[in-house]
PDB file of C-alpha atoms in Angstrom:
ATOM      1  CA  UNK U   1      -5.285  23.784   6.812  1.00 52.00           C
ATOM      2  CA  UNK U   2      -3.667  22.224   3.447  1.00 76.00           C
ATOM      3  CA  UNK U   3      -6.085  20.104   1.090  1.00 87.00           C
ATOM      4  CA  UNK U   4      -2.995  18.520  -0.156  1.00 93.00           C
ATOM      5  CA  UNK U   5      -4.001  14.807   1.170  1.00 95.00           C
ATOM      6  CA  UNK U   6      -7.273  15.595  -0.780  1.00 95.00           C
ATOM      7  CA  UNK U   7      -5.248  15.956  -3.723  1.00 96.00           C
ATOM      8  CA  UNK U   8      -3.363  12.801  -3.576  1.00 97.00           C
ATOM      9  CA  UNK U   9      -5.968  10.670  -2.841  1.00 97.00           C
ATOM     10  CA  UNK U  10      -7.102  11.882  -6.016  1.00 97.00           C
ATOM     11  CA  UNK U  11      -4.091  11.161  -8.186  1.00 98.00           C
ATOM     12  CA  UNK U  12      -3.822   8.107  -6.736  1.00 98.00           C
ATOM     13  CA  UNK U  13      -7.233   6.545  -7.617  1.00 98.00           C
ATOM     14  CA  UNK U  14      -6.625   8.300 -10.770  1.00 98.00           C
ATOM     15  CA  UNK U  15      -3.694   6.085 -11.464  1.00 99.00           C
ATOM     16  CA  UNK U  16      -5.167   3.088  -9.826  1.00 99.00           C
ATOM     17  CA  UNK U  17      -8.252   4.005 -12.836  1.00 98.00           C
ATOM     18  CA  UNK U  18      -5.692   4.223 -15.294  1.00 99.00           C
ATOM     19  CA  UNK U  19      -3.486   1.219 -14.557  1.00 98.00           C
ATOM     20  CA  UNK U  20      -7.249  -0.625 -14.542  1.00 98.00           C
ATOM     21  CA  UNK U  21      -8.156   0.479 -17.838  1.00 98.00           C
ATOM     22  CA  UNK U  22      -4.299  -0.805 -19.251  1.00 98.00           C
ATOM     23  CA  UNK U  23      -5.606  -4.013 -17.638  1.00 97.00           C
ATOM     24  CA  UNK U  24      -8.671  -4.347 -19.459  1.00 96.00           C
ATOM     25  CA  UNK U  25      -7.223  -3.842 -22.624  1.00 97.00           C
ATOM     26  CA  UNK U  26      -4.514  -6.533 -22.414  1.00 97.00           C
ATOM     27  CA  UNK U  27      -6.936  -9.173 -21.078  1.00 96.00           C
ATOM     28  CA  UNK U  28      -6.958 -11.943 -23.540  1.00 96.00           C
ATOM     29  CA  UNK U  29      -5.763 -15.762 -23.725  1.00 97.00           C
ATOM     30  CA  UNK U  30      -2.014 -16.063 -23.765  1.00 98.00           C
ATOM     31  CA  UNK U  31      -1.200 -12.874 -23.054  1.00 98.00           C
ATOM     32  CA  UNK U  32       1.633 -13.155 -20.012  1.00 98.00           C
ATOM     33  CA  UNK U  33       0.494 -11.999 -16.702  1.00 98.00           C
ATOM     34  CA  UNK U  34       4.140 -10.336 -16.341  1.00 97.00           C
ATOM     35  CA  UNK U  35       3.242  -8.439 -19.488  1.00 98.00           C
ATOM     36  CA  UNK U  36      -0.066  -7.091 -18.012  1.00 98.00           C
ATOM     37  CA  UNK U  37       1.698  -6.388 -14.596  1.00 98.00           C
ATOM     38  CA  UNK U  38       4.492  -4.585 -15.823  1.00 98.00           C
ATOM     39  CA  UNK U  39       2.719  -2.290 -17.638  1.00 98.00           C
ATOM     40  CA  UNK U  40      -0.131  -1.724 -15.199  1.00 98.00           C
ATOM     41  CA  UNK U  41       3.000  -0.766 -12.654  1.00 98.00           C
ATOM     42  CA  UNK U  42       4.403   1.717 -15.839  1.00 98.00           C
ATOM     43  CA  UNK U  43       1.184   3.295 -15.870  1.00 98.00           C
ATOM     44  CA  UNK U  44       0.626   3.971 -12.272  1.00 99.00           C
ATOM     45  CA  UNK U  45       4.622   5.665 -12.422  1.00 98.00           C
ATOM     46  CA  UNK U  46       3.782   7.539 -15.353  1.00 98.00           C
ATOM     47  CA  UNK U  47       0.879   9.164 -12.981  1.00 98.00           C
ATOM     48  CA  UNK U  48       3.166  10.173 -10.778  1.00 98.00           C
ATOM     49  CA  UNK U  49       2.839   7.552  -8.011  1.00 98.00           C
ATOM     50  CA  UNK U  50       4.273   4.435  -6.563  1.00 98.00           C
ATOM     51  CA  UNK U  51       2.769   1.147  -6.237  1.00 98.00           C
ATOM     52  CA  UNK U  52       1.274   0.479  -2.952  1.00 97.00           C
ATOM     53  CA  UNK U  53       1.999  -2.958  -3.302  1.00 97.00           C
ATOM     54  CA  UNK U  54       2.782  -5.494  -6.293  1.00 97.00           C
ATOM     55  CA  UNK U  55       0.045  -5.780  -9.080  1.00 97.00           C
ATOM     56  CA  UNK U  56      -2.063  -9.171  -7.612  1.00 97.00           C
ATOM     57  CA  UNK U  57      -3.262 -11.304 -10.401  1.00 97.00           C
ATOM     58  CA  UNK U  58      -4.827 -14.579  -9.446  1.00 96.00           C
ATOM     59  CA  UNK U  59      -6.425 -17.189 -11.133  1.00 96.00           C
ATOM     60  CA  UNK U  60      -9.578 -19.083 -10.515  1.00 93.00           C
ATOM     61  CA  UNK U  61      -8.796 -21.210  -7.203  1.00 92.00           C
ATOM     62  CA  UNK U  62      -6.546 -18.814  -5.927  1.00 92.00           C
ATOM     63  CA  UNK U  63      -8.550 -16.514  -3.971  1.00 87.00           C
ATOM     64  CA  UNK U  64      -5.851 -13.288  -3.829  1.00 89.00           C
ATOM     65  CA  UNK U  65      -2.168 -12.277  -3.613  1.00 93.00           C
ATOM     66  CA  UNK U  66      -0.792 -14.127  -6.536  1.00 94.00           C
ATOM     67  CA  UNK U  67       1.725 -11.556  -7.882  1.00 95.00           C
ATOM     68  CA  UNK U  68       3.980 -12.706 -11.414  1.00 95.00           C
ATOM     69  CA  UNK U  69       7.935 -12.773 -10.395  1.00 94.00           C
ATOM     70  CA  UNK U  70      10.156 -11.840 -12.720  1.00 94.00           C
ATOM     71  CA  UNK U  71      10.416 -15.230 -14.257  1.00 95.00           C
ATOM     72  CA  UNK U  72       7.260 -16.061 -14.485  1.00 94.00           C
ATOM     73  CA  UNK U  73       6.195 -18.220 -17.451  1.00 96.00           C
ATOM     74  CA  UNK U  74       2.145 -17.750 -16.726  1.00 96.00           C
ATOM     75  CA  UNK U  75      -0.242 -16.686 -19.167  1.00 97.00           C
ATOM     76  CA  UNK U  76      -3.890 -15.727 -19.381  1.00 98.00           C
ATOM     77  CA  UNK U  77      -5.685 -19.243 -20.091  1.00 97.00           C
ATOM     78  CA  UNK U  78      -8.790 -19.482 -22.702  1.00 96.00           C
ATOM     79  CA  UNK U  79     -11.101 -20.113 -19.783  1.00 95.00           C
ATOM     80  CA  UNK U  80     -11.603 -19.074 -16.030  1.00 95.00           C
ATOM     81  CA  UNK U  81     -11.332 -15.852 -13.651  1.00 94.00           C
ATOM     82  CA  UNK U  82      -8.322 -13.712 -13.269  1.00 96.00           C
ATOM     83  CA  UNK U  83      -8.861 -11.005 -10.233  1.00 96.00           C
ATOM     84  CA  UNK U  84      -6.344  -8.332 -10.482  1.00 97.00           C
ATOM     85  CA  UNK U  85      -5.685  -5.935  -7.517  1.00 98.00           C
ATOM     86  CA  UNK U  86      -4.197  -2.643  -8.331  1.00 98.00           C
ATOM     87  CA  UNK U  87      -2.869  -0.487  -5.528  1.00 98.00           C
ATOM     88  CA  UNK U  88      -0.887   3.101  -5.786  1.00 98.00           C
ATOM     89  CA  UNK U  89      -0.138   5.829  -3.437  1.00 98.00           C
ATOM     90  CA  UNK U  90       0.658   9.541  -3.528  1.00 98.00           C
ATOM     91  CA  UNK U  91       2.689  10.902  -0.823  1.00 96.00           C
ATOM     92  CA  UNK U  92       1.530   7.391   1.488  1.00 96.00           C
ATOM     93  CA  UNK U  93      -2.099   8.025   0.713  1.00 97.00           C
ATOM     94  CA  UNK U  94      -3.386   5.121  -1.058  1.00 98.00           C
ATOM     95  CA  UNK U  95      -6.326   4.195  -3.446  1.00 98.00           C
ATOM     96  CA  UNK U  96      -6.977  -0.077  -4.511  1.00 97.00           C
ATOM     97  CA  UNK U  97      -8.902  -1.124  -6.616  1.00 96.00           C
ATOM     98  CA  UNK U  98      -9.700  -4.992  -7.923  1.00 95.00           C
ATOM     99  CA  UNK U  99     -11.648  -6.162 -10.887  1.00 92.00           C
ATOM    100  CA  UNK U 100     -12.837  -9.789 -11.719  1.00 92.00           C
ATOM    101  CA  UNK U 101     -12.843 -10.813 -15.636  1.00 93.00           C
ATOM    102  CA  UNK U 102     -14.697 -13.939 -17.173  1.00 95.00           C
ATOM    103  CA  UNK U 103     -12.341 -15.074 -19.767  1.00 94.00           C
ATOM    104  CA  UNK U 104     -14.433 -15.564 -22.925  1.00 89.00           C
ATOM    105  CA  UNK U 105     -17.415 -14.868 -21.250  1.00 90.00           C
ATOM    106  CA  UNK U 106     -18.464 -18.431 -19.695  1.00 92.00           C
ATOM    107  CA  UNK U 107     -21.773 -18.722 -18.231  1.00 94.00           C
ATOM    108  CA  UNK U 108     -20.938 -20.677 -15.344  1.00 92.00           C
ATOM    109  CA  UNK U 109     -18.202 -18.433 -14.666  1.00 91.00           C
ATOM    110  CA  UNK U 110     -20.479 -15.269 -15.076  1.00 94.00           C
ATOM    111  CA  UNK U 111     -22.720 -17.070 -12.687  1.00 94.00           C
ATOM    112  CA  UNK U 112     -20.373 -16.878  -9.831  1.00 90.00           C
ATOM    113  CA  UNK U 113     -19.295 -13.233 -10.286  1.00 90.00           C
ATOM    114  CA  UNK U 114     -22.996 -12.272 -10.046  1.00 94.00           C
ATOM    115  CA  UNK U 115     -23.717 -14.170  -7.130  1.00 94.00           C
ATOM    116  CA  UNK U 116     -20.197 -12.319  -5.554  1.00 90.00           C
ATOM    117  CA  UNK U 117     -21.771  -9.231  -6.234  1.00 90.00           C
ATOM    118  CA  UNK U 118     -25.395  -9.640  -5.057  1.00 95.00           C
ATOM    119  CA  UNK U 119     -23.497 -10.360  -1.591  1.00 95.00           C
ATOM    120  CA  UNK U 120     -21.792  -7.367  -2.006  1.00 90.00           C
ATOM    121  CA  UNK U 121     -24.951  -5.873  -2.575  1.00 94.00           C
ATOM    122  CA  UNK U 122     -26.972  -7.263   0.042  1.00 88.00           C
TER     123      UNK U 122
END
């Protein structure tokens, strides 16, 4: 029996890591969430893989699913929580991953992700 599916699990989460790490880098006020999307998507294609779905950034209220179009005019704001949900699959087998960032580090915002995550970890 073939390990191939093993395989692109792999290079998908790899990709997904990758695309993640583009993300993080770009993360700061006024930077256009088209920018960040577009080149989280070029990363996961330069791995070798398709997006599973639209990069999902979304903004403090908005809980999920918010993905830029290709006129969109939004930027990172000084203040407040972007989740971004990265998703890429190899031959249909897919790896997703999200990440929450506190822009500029507020302690009421920093707050909240903690408490998110000690439910997690519960």
């Amino acid at each position: 029996m073939s390990n191939d599916w093993i395989e692109s699990y792999i290079r998908a989460g790899k990709a997904v890591k990758a695309a993640k790490k583009v993300a993080v880098n770009l993360i700061k006020p006024g930077v256009p969430f088209l920018e960040i999307a577009n080149k989280c998507e070029e990363e996961i294609l330069n791995h070798g893989c398709e997006l599973s779905f639209p990069i999902n950034m979304s903004l403090d209220e908005i809980a999920a699913h918010y993905s830029p179009s290709i006129d969109d005019s939004t930027i990172v704001p000084n203040k407040g929580l972007l989740k971004i949900d990265i998703g890429s699959h190899h031959d249909g087998y897919i790896a997703d991953s999200a990440i929450t960032f506190n822009i500029n580090n507020d302690e009421t915002l920093q707050n909240i992700i903690d408490a998110a995550q000690e439910a997690l970890e519960a």
